[in-house]
Coordinates of N, CA and C in Angstrom, one line a residue:
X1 N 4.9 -25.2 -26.5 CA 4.7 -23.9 -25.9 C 3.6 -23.2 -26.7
X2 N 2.8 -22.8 -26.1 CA 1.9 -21.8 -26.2 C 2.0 -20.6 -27.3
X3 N 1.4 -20.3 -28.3 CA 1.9 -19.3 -29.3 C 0.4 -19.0 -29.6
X4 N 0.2 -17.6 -29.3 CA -1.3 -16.5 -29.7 C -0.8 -15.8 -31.0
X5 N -1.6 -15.7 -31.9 CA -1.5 -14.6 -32.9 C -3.2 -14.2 -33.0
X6 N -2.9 -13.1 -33.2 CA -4.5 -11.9 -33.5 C -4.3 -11.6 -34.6
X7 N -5.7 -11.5 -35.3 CA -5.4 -10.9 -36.2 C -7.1 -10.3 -36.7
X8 N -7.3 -9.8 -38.1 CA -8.6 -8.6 -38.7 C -8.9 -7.8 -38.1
X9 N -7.9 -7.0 -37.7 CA -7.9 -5.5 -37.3 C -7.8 -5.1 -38.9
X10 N -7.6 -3.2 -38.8 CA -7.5 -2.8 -40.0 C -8.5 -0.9 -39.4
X11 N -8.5 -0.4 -40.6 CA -9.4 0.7 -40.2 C -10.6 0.7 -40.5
X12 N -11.2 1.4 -39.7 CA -13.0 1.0 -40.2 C -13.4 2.6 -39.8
X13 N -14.5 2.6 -40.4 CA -15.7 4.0 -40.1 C -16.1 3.4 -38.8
X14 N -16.4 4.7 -38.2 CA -17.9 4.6 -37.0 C -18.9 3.9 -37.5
X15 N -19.4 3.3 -36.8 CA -20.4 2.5 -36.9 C -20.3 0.8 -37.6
X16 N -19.2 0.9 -38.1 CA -18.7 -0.5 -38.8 C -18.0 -1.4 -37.9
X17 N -17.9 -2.8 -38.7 CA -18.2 -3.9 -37.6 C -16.4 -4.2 -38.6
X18 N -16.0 -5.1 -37.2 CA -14.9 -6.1 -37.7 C -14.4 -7.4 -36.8
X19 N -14.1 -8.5 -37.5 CA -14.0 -9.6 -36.7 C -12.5 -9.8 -36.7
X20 N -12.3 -9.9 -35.3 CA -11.0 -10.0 -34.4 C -10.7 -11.9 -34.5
X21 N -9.6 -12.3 -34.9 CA -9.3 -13.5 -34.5 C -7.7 -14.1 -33.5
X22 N -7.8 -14.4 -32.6 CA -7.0 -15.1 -32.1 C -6.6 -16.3 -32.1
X23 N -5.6 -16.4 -33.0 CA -5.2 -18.1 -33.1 C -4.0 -19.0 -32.4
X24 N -3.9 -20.3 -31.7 CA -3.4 -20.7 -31.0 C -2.7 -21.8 -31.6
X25 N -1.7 -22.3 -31.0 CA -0.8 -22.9 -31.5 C -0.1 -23.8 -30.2
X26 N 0.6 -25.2 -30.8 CA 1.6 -25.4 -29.3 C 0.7 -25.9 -28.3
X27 N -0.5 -25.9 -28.0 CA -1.1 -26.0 -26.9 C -2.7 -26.1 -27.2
X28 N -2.9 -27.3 -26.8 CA -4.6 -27.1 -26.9 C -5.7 -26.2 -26.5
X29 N -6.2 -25.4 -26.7 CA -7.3 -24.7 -26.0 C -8.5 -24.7 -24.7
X30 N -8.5 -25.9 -24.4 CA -9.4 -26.4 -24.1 C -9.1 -26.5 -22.4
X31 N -8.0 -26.3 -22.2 CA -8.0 -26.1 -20.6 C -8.0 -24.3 -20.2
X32 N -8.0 -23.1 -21.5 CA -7.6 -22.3 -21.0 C -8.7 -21.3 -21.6
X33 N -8.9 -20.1 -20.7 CA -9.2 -18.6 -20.4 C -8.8 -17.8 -21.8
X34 N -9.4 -17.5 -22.4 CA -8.8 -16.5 -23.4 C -9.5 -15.3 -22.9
X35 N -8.7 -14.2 -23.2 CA -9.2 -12.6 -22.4 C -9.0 -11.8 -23.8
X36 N -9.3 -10.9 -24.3 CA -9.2 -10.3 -25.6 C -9.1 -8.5 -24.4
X37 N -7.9 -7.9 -24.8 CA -7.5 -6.3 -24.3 C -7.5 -5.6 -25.0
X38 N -7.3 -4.3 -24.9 CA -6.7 -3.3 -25.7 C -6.4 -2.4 -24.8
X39 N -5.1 -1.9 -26.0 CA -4.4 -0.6 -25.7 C -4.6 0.7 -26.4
X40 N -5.5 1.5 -25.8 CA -5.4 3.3 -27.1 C -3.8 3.6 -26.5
X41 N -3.7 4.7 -27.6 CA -2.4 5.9 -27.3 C -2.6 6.1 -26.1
X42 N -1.3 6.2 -25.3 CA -1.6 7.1 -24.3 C -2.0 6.3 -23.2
X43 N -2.7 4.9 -22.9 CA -3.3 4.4 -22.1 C -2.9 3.3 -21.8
X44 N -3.4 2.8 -20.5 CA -3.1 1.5 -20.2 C -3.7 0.2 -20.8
X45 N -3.1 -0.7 -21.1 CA -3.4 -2.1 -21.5 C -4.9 -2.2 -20.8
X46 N -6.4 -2.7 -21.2 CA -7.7 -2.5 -20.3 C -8.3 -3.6 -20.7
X47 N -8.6 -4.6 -20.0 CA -9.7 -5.7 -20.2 C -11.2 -5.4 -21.0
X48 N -11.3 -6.3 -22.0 CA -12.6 -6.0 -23.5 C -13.3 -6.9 -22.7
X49 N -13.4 -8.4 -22.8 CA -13.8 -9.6 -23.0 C -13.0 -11.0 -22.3
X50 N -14.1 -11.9 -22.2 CA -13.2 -13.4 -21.6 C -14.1 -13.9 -21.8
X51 N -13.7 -15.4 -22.4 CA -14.7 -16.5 -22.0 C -13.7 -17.8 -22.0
X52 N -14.4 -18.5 -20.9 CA -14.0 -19.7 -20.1 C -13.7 -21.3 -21.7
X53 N -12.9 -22.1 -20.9 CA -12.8 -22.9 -22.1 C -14.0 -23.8 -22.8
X54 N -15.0 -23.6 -21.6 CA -16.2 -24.5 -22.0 C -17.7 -23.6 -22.3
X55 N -16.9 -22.3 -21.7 CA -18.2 -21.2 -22.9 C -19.3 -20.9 -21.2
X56 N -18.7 -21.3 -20.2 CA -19.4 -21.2 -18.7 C -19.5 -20.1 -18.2
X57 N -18.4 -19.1 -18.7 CA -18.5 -17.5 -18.3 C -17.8 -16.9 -19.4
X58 N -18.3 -15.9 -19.5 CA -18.3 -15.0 -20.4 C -18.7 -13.3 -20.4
X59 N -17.5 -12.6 -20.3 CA -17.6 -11.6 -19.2 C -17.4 -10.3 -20.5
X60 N -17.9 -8.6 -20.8 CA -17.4 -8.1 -21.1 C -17.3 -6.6 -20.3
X61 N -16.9 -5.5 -20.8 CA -16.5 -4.4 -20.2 C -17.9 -3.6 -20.8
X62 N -18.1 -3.0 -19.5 CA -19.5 -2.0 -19.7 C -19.7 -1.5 -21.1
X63 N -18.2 -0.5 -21.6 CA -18.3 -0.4 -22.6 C -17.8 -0.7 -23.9
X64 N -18.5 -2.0 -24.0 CA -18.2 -2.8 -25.6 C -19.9 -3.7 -25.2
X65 N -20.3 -3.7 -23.9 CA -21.5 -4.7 -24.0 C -22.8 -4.3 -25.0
X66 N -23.3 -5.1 -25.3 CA -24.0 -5.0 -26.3 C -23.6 -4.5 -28.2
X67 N -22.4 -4.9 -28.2 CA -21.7 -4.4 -29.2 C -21.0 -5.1 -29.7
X68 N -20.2 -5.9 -28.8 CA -18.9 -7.3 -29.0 C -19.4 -8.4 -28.6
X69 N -18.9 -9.2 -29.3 CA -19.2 -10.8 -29.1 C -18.1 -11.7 -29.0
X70 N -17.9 -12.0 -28.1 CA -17.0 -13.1 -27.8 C -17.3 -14.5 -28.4
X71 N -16.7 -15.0 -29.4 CA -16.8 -16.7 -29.0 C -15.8 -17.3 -29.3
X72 N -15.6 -19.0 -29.4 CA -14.0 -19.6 -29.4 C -14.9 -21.0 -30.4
X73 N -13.7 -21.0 -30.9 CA -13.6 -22.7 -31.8 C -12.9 -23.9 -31.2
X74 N -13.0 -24.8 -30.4 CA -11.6 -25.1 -29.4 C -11.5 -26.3 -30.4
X75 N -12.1 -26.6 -31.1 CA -11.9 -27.9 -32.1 C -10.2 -26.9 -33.4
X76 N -10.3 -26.0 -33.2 CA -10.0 -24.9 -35.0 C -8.8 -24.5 -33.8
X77 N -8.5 -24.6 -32.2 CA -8.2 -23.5 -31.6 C -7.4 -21.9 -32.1
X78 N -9.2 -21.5 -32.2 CA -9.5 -20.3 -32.2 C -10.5 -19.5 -31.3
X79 N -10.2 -18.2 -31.3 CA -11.1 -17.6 -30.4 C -11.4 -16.2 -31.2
X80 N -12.7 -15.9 -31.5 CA -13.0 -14.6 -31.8 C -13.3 -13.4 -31.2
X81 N -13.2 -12.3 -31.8 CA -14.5 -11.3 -30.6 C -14.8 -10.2 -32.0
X82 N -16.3 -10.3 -32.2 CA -17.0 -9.8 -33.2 C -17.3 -8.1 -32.6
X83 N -17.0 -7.7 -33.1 CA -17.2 -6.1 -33.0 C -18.0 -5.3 -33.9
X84 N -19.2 -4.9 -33.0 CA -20.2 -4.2 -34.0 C -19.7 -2.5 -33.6
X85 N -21.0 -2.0 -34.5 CA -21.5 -0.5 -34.0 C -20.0 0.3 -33.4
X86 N -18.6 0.3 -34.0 CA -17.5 0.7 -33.6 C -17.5 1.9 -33.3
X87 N -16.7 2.6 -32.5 CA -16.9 4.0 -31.8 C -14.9 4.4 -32.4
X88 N -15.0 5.9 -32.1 CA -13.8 6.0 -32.0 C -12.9 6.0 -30.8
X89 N -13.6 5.4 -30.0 CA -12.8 5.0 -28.1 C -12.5 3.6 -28.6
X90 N -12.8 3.4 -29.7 CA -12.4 1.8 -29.9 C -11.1 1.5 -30.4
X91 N -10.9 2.8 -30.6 CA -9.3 2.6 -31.1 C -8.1 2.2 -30.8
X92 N -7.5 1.3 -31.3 CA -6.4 0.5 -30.1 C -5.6 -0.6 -31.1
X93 N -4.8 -1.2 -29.9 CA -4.0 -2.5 -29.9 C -5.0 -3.4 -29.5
X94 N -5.1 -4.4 -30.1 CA -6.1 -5.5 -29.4 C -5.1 -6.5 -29.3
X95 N -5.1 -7.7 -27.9 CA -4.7 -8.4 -27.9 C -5.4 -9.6 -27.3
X96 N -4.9 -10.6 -27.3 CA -5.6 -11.6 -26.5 C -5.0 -12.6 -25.8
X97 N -5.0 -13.1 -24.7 CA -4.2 -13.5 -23.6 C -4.3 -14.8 -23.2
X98 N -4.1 -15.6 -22.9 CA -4.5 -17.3 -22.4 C -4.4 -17.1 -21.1
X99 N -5.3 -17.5 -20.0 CA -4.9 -18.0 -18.7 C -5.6 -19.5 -17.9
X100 N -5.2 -20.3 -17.2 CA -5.4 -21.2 -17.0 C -7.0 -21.5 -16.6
X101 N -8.2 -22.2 -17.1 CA -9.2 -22.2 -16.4 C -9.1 -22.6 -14.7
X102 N -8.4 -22.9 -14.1 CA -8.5 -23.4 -13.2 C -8.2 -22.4 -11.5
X103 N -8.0 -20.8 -12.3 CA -7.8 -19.7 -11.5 C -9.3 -19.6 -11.2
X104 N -9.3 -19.6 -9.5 CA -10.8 -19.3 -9.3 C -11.1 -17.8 -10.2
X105 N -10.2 -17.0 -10.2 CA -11.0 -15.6 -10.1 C -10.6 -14.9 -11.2
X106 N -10.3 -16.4 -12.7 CA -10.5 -16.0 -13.7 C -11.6 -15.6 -14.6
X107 N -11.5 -14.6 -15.3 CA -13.0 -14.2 -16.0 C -14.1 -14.1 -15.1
X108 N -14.1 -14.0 -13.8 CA -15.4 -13.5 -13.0 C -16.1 -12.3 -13.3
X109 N -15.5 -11.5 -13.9 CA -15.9 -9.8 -14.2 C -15.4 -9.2 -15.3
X110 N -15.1 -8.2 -15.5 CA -14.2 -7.3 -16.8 C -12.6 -7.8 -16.2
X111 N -12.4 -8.3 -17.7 CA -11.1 -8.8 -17.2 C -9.7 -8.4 -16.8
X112 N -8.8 -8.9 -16.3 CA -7.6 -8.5 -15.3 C -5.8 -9.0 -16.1
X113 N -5.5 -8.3 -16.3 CA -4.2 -8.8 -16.8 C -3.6 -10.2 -15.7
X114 N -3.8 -10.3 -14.5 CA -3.1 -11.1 -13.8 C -3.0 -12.2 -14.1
X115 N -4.5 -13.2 -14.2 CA -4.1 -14.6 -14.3 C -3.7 -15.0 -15.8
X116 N -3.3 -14.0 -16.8 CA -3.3 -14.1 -18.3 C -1.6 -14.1 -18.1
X117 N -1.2 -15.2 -18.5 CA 0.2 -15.5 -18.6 C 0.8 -15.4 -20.1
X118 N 0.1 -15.6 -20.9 CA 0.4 -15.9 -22.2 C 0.5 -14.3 -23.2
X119 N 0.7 -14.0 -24.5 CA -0.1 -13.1 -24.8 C 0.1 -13.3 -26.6
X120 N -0.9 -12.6 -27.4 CA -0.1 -12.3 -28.6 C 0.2 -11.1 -28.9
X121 N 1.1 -10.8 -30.4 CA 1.7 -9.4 -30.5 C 0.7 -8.3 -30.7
X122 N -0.4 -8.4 -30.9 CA -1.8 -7.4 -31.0 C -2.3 -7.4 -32.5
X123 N -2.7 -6.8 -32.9 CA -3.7 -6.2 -34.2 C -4.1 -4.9 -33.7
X124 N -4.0 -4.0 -34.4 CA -4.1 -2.3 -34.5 C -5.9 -2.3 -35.2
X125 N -6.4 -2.0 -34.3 CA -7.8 -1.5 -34.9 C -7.8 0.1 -34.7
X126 N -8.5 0.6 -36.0 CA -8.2 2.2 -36.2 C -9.6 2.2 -36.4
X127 N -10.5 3.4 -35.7 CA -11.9 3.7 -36.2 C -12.0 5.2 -36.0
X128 N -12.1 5.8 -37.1 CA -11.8 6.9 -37.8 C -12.6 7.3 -39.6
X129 N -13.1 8.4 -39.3 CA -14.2 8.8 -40.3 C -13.2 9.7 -42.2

């Protein structure tokens, strides 16, 4: 069975960078979708990031582009997402989700909770001066 853990959250200033990891367990990586979300106070769970198991699409949300970096280890099964230039809208629960590569209308755009079946328990990223 499938087991996600996230983890290198923590608090950071504006402008500071932190690397997000997602680690897998139980299951090889290599047939699946990893999606990286977050949740602020107050808000709904909202698609960051996805990339496909072979690195073929790689999708992020208007606002994190040019800022976040998605990538995956599928040899280590791990997946990262590198976070520059942090904002205080970046504040949240991060999590990250597995879904099967084989959903056409996974990772086509900013990603969707639907085809993400899996999840782990999050990492709290706090960005605050």
């Amino acid at each position: 069975q499938l087991r996600l853990v996230e983890s290198g959250g923590g608090q950071v200033q504006p402008g500071g960078s932190l690397r997000l990891s997602c680690a897998a367990s139980g299951f090889p990586l290599d047939t699946l979708t990893i999606g990286w979300f977050r949740q602020a106070p107050g808000k709904e769970r909202e698609g960051v990031s996805c990339i496909t198991s072979t690195k073929s699409r790689i999708q992020y949300a208007d606002s994190v582009k040019g800022r976040f970096t998605i990538s995956r280890d599928n040899a280590k099964n791990m997946v990262y997402l590198q976070m520059n230039s942090l904002k205080f809208e970046d504040t949240g629960v991060y999590y990250c989700g597995a879904g099967w590569d084989r959903y056409l209308d996974i990772c086509t755009g900013v990603p969707r909770e639907g085809p993400y079946g899996d999840w782990g328990p999050g990492t709290q990223v706090t960005v605050a001066s």
